Coordinates of C-alpha atoms in Angstrom, one line a residue:
M1 CA 181.7 13.7 97.8
V2 CA 185.0 14.8 97.4
L3 CA 184.3 17.6 94.0
R4 CA 180.9 18.5 96.2
I5 CA 182.8 19.6 99.5
F6 CA 186.3 20.6 97.8
G7 CA 184.5 22.2 94.4
V8 CA 184.5 26.0 95.9
S9 CA 188.1 25.9 97.6
F10 CA 189.1 24.5 94.1
F11 CA 187.6 27.7 92.1
V12 CA 188.8 29.9 95.2
T13 CA 191.9 28.7 94.4
V14 CA 191.8 29.5 90.8
L15 CA 190.4 32.5 91.4
A16 CA 192.7 33.7 94.0
L17 CA 195.9 32.8 92.4
V18 CA 194.5 35.0 89.5
I19 CA 194.2 37.9 91.3
A20 CA 197.5 37.5 92.2
A21 CA 198.4 37.3 88.7
I22 CA 196.9 40.7 88.4
Y23 CA 198.4 42.0 90.9
G24 CA 202.1 41.4 91.0
G25 CA 202.6 38.8 88.3
P26 CA 204.5 35.7 88.3
E27 CA 206.0 36.6 92.0
A28 CA 203.0 37.0 94.0
V29 CA 201.5 33.3 91.9
F30 CA 204.3 32.0 93.5
L31 CA 204.0 33.4 97.2
V32 CA 200.4 32.8 97.1
A33 CA 200.9 29.2 96.1
I34 CA 203.7 29.1 99.3
L35 CA 201.7 30.7 101.8
S36 CA 198.8 28.4 100.9
I37 CA 201.1 25.4 101.3
L38 CA 201.7 26.9 104.9
E39 CA 198.6 27.8 106.0
I40 CA 196.9 24.0 105.3
S41 CA 200.2 22.5 106.5
L42 CA 199.6 24.5 110.0
S43 CA 196.3 24.4 110.3
F44 CA 195.2 20.7 109.9
D45 CA 194.8 20.2 113.4
N46 CA 192.7 23.4 113.3
A47 CA 190.3 21.2 110.6
V48 CA 190.2 18.2 112.8
I49 CA 189.0 20.2 116.2
N50 CA 187.1 22.2 114.0
A51 CA 185.3 19.0 112.9
T52 CA 184.9 17.5 116.6
V53 CA 182.7 21.0 117.6
L54 CA 181.0 21.6 114.3
Q55 CA 179.8 17.9 114.5
R56 CA 177.7 18.5 117.4
M57 CA 176.2 21.7 116.0
S58 CA 172.8 22.1 114.5
E59 CA 172.5 22.3 110.9
F60 CA 171.8 26.4 111.4
W61 CA 174.8 26.8 112.8
Q62 CA 177.0 24.9 110.9
K63 CA 175.5 26.5 108.1
I64 CA 176.4 30.1 110.3
F65 CA 179.7 28.5 110.5
L66 CA 180.9 27.4 107.1
T67 CA 179.3 30.8 106.0
I68 CA 179.6 33.7 108.1
G69 CA 182.5 32.1 110.0
I70 CA 184.9 31.7 106.7
V71 CA 184.0 35.5 106.0
I72 CA 185.6 36.3 109.1
A73 CA 188.6 33.9 109.0
V74 CA 189.0 35.2 105.5
F75 CA 189.0 39.1 106.2
G76 CA 189.3 39.4 110.1
M77 CA 192.0 37.4 111.1
R78 CA 194.0 37.2 107.8
L79 CA 193.6 41.1 106.8
V80 CA 192.1 43.2 109.2
F81 CA 193.8 41.7 112.1
P82 CA 197.0 42.5 111.4
L83 CA 195.7 45.9 110.6
V84 CA 194.6 46.6 113.9
I85 CA 197.5 45.5 115.4
V86 CA 199.6 48.3 113.7
W87 CA 197.0 50.4 114.1
V88 CA 197.4 50.4 118.1
A89 CA 200.5 49.3 118.4
A90 CA 201.8 52.6 116.2
G91 CA 198.7 54.8 116.9
L92 CA 198.1 54.9 113.0
G93 CA 194.4 55.1 111.8
P94 CA 193.0 52.3 109.4
V95 CA 194.2 54.4 106.3
E96 CA 197.7 54.9 107.6
A97 CA 198.5 51.4 108.3
M98 CA 197.3 50.4 104.7
N99 CA 199.1 52.8 103.3
L100 CA 202.3 51.6 105.4
A101 CA 201.6 47.7 104.2
L102 CA 201.1 48.5 100.3
N103 CA 204.7 51.1 100.6
P104 CA 207.3 48.7 102.4
P105 CA 210.8 50.6 102.7
A106 CA 213.0 49.9 99.8
D107 CA 215.3 46.7 100.2
G108 CA 213.2 45.2 102.7
A109 CA 214.7 47.2 105.0
A110 CA 212.8 47.0 108.9
A111 CA 212.6 51.0 108.9
F112 CA 211.6 53.6 107.0
P113 CA 215.4 56.2 106.5
D114 CA 213.5 58.8 108.2
G115 CA 213.8 56.0 111.1
S116 CA 210.2 55.2 111.6
P117 CA 209.5 51.0 111.5
S118 CA 207.4 49.4 108.9
Y119 CA 204.9 47.4 108.7
E120 CA 206.1 44.1 109.1
T121 CA 208.3 45.5 112.1
I122 CA 205.6 46.7 113.9
L123 CA 203.7 43.5 113.8
T124 CA 206.9 41.5 114.3
D125 CA 207.4 43.5 117.6
A126 CA 203.7 42.3 118.8
H127 CA 204.5 38.8 118.6
P128 CA 205.1 38.2 121.6
Q129 CA 201.8 39.8 123.3
I130 CA 200.3 37.7 120.5
A131 CA 202.1 34.0 120.8
A132 CA 201.0 34.5 124.5
F133 CA 197.2 35.2 124.0
G134 CA 196.8 32.6 121.3
G135 CA 199.5 29.6 123.1
M136 CA 196.8 30.3 126.5
F137 CA 194.2 29.6 124.5
L138 CA 195.3 26.6 123.0
L139 CA 196.9 25.8 125.9
M140 CA 193.5 25.2 128.1
L141 CA 191.9 23.4 125.2
F142 CA 194.7 20.7 125.5
L143 CA 194.7 20.5 129.5
N144 CA 191.2 20.3 129.2
F145 CA 191.2 17.4 127.1
I146 CA 193.9 15.7 128.9
F147 CA 193.1 15.9 132.1
S148 CA 189.2 14.7 131.1
S149 CA 188.4 10.4 131.5
R150 CA 187.6 9.2 128.8
E151 CA 186.7 5.5 127.6
I152 CA 189.1 5.3 124.4
T153 CA 192.7 6.8 124.9
W154 CA 194.9 7.1 122.2
L155 CA 198.5 7.1 124.4
G156 CA 196.8 5.2 127.2
W157 CA 200.7 4.9 129.2
I158 CA 200.1 8.9 129.8
E159 CA 196.5 9.9 129.4
R160 CA 195.0 7.4 131.9
P161 CA 197.5 8.8 134.7
L162 CA 196.8 12.4 133.4
A163 CA 192.8 11.9 133.3
K164 CA 193.4 10.4 137.2
I165 CA 195.1 13.8 138.1
G166 CA 192.7 15.7 136.6
K167 CA 190.2 15.0 139.0
L168 CA 191.7 18.0 141.2
D169 CA 189.3 21.2 140.6
Q170 CA 190.9 23.8 138.2
L171 CA 194.1 21.7 138.0
E172 CA 194.1 23.0 134.0
V173 CA 194.2 26.5 135.2
V174 CA 197.1 26.0 137.6
V175 CA 199.0 24.4 135.4
A176 CA 198.2 26.9 132.5
G177 CA 199.0 30.0 134.9
A178 CA 202.0 28.3 135.9
L179 CA 203.4 27.9 132.7
L180 CA 202.7 31.6 131.8
L181 CA 204.6 32.7 135.1
V182 CA 207.5 30.6 133.8
T183 CA 207.7 32.2 130.2
A184 CA 207.1 35.6 131.2
G185 CA 209.8 35.1 133.8
F186 CA 212.7 33.5 131.9
L187 CA 211.8 33.8 127.9
A188 CA 210.2 37.2 127.4
D189 CA 212.9 40.7 128.0
D190 CA 211.9 43.4 130.5
E191 CA 210.3 45.3 127.9
N192 CA 207.8 42.6 127.0
R193 CA 207.6 40.9 130.4
A194 CA 204.4 42.6 131.3
T195 CA 202.1 43.0 128.2
V196 CA 203.1 38.5 128.1
M197 CA 201.4 38.3 131.6
V198 CA 198.4 40.6 130.5
A199 CA 197.8 38.7 127.3
G200 CA 198.6 35.1 128.6
V201 CA 195.7 36.1 131.5
A202 CA 193.5 37.6 128.9
G203 CA 193.6 34.8 126.7
L204 CA 193.3 32.1 129.7
I205 CA 190.2 34.3 131.0
L206 CA 189.0 34.3 127.4
Y207 CA 188.4 30.6 127.2
I208 CA 187.5 30.0 130.6
A209 CA 184.6 32.6 129.5
V210 CA 183.5 30.7 126.5
N211 CA 183.8 27.2 127.8
G212 CA 181.7 28.8 130.7
L213 CA 179.3 30.3 128.6
G214 CA 178.6 27.3 126.5
E215 CA 178.1 24.7 129.6
L216 CA 175.5 26.8 130.7
F217 CA 173.7 27.0 127.5
N218 CA 174.3 23.3 127.2
L219 CA 170.9 21.5 128.1
P220 CA 170.3 18.1 127.3
E221 CA 167.9 16.9 125.1
E222 CA 164.8 15.1 126.0
G223 CA 165.4 11.7 127.4
E224 CA 168.9 11.8 127.8
E225 CA 170.5 12.9 131.4
A226 CA 172.7 15.6 131.5
E227 CA 176.4 14.4 131.2
P228 CA 179.6 16.5 132.8
S229 CA 181.6 19.2 129.5
R230 CA 185.2 19.7 130.2
G231 CA 184.7 21.7 127.4
P232 CA 182.6 23.6 124.3
S233 CA 183.8 20.8 122.0
N234 CA 181.2 18.6 124.3
L235 CA 178.2 20.1 123.6
A236 CA 176.0 17.6 121.4
K237 CA 174.1 18.9 118.5
A238 CA 173.8 22.4 120.3
T239 CA 170.8 25.1 119.0
G240 CA 169.9 28.5 120.4
K241 CA 172.1 30.1 122.8
A242 CA 174.1 27.0 122.9
G243 CA 174.9 27.1 119.4
F244 CA 176.0 30.3 119.4
F245 CA 178.5 30.3 122.0
L246 CA 180.3 27.1 120.3
F247 CA 180.4 29.7 117.2
L248 CA 182.1 31.7 119.4
Y249 CA 184.3 29.5 120.8
L250 CA 185.0 27.9 117.1
E251 CA 186.0 31.6 116.0
V252 CA 188.5 32.2 118.6
L253 CA 189.6 28.7 118.2
D254 CA 190.6 29.7 114.5
A255 CA 191.8 33.0 115.1
S256 CA 194.1 31.4 117.7
F257 CA 195.2 28.7 115.5
S258 CA 195.7 31.8 112.6
F259 CA 198.0 33.7 114.8
D260 CA 201.1 31.6 113.7
G261 CA 200.3 31.4 110.2
V262 CA 199.9 35.3 109.9
I263 CA 203.3 36.0 111.8
G264 CA 205.1 33.3 110.3
A265 CA 203.6 34.8 106.4
F266 CA 205.8 37.5 107.3
A267 CA 208.8 35.6 106.5
I268 CA 207.9 35.2 103.1
T269 CA 206.0 38.5 102.3
S270 CA 205.0 41.9 103.6
D271 CA 201.8 42.4 101.0
P272 CA 198.6 42.2 103.1
I273 CA 196.8 41.4 99.5
I274 CA 199.3 38.5 98.8
I275 CA 198.8 37.2 102.8
A276 CA 195.3 37.9 102.1
L277 CA 195.2 35.7 99.3
G278 CA 197.3 32.9 100.3
L279 CA 196.3 32.5 104.1
G280 CA 192.9 33.4 103.8
F281 CA 190.9 33.1 100.3
V282 CA 192.9 29.6 99.9
G283 CA 194.4 28.0 102.8
A284 CA 191.3 29.0 104.8
M285 CA 188.8 27.9 102.5
F286 CA 190.6 24.6 102.4
V287 CA 190.5 24.6 105.9
R288 CA 186.8 24.5 105.9
S289 CA 186.5 22.2 103.0
I290 CA 188.6 19.7 105.3
T291 CA 186.5 20.6 108.3
V292 CA 183.3 19.5 106.1
F293 CA 185.0 16.1 104.8
L294 CA 185.2 15.0 108.0
V295 CA 182.1 16.0 109.6
R296 CA 180.5 14.0 106.4
K297 CA 182.5 11.1 106.2
G298 CA 181.9 10.7 110.0
T299 CA 185.7 10.4 109.6
L300 CA 186.3 10.9 113.9
S301 CA 183.8 8.3 114.7
D302 CA 185.5 5.5 112.3
Y303 CA 189.0 7.0 113.6
V304 CA 188.7 7.4 117.3
Y305 CA 192.7 7.9 118.0
L306 CA 192.1 11.8 115.3
E307 CA 190.9 13.8 117.7
H308 CA 193.4 12.8 120.7
G309 CA 196.4 13.4 118.0
A310 CA 195.0 16.7 117.4
H311 CA 194.6 18.0 121.0
W312 CA 198.4 16.6 121.1
A313 CA 199.2 18.6 118.3
I314 CA 197.3 21.8 119.9
G315 CA 199.2 21.3 123.1
A316 CA 202.2 21.2 120.7
L317 CA 201.4 23.8 119.0
A318 CA 200.7 26.3 122.5
V319 CA 204.4 25.4 123.8
I320 CA 205.4 26.4 120.3
L321 CA 204.3 29.6 120.9
L322 CA 204.6 30.3 124.5
V323 CA 208.6 29.1 123.7
S324 CA 208.5 31.4 120.8
I325 CA 208.2 34.3 122.6
G326 CA 212.0 34.3 123.6
V327 CA 213.2 31.6 120.7
H328 CA 212.5 31.6 117.3
V329 CA 211.0 28.5 116.2
N330 CA 210.9 27.7 112.3
E331 CA 207.4 27.7 111.0
L332 CA 208.5 24.0 109.2
I333 CA 208.7 22.5 112.7
T334 CA 205.4 23.9 113.5
G335 CA 203.4 22.5 110.5
L336 CA 205.6 18.8 110.6
V337 CA 204.9 18.7 114.5
G338 CA 201.1 18.5 113.8
I339 CA 201.5 16.6 111.1
A340 CA 203.1 14.2 112.5
L341 CA 201.3 13.4 115.6
I342 CA 198.1 13.2 113.6
G343 CA 199.0 10.7 111.3
A344 CA 200.2 9.3 114.0
A345 CA 197.1 9.0 115.5
F346 CA 195.3 8.2 112.0
I347 CA 197.7 5.4 111.7
S348 CA 197.0 3.9 115.0
S349 CA 193.2 4.2 113.8
V350 CA 193.9 1.9 110.8
I351 CA 195.5 -0.6 113.5
R352 CA 193.1 -0.6 115.7
N353 CA 189.6 -0.8 113.0
R354 CA 191.9 -3.8 111.0
K355 CA 192.2 -6.0 114.4
A356 CA 188.4 -5.0 115.1
G357 CA 187.6 -6.6 111.6
D358 CA 186.8 -2.8 109.9
G359 CA 187.2 -2.7 106.6
D360 CA 186.7 0.7 105.5
D361 CA 190.2 2.0 105.8
D362 CA 191.7 1.3 102.4
A363 CA 188.3 3.2 100.8
L364 CA 189.1 6.5 102.9
V365 CA 192.9 6.5 102.8
E366 CA 192.6 6.4 98.8
E367 CA 190.0 9.5 98.9
L368 CA 192.7 11.1 101.5
R369 CA 194.7 10.9 98.7
T370 CA 192.9 11.9 96.0
V371 CA 192.2 15.2 97.8
V372 CA 196.2 15.5 98.6
V373 CA 197.4 14.7 95.1
G374 CA 194.2 16.0 93.3

């Protein structure tokens, strides 16, 4: 099963490294490898959340997400998105933006001799708006989860009280709005304060819109009673319009997760081709493969705390994105926080299963080790 699921990802990895070698030699190969590791480490929580949603989609929409969705993830977010930011911020056309990206200033300077900013500088300057948008979208996802009542809790001492106060209508919107005001007021500088507010509100509105559309077209299957839904991830075997909006939700979610990776990549290189190869071709493909692995193995059903850990990791990432508007946060911290939370949730699930007499844990641990080590 491992080879069948991850085979395409391994092939794409080899292909990307070959292209990198032809494009820029050994240095490019090294940079692509580093970026691939960065993307996978930052996006493991993304894969877990994707799996929770994907397992509730029909087979048709699962295939759409794993085919068309990967094209959007690879080319849309990892290549086109940074260029669009430069087009908008600098008022350049597509060709000029690409030329600017492929021809950076000498010696890694932030500007050209004539004083015009580099591609990397333009994109970095847009970070506050990007972080506000992505941070608010992910924060709403986390708050919707944590304010919902559920039979199984991981950190019960905090999840149960939060679920009780979550009965207050629209509490997640109030909390998210308050955090946005605090962020814009204390972390954003005067020049970016208004744009941070606008971008944050846009992220909040987009989540509410996609969530509402998902619930609108979420019809219970015959013989089943409709259950209250606190987010698109609660849709079950969605088809038709429900499947489409769930697919849309996953793409926006993937975009929100990729913001920190795309911005963080510029600390390593500003070359859009290398970034696309490392983050997109290799990183995004492995995230998709991990997602499929979790769905096919039924891992989220067997290890019930993984979803909780992933949502807590999302909450941490949302806070980090908002904090990064005013304070630089090392990408290593972002990746380690997510891995630590999901790892703790996995260990808690293993302990829970062993107490219940489930003996499948060792087999899954060995299979996961095989995937990681190769």
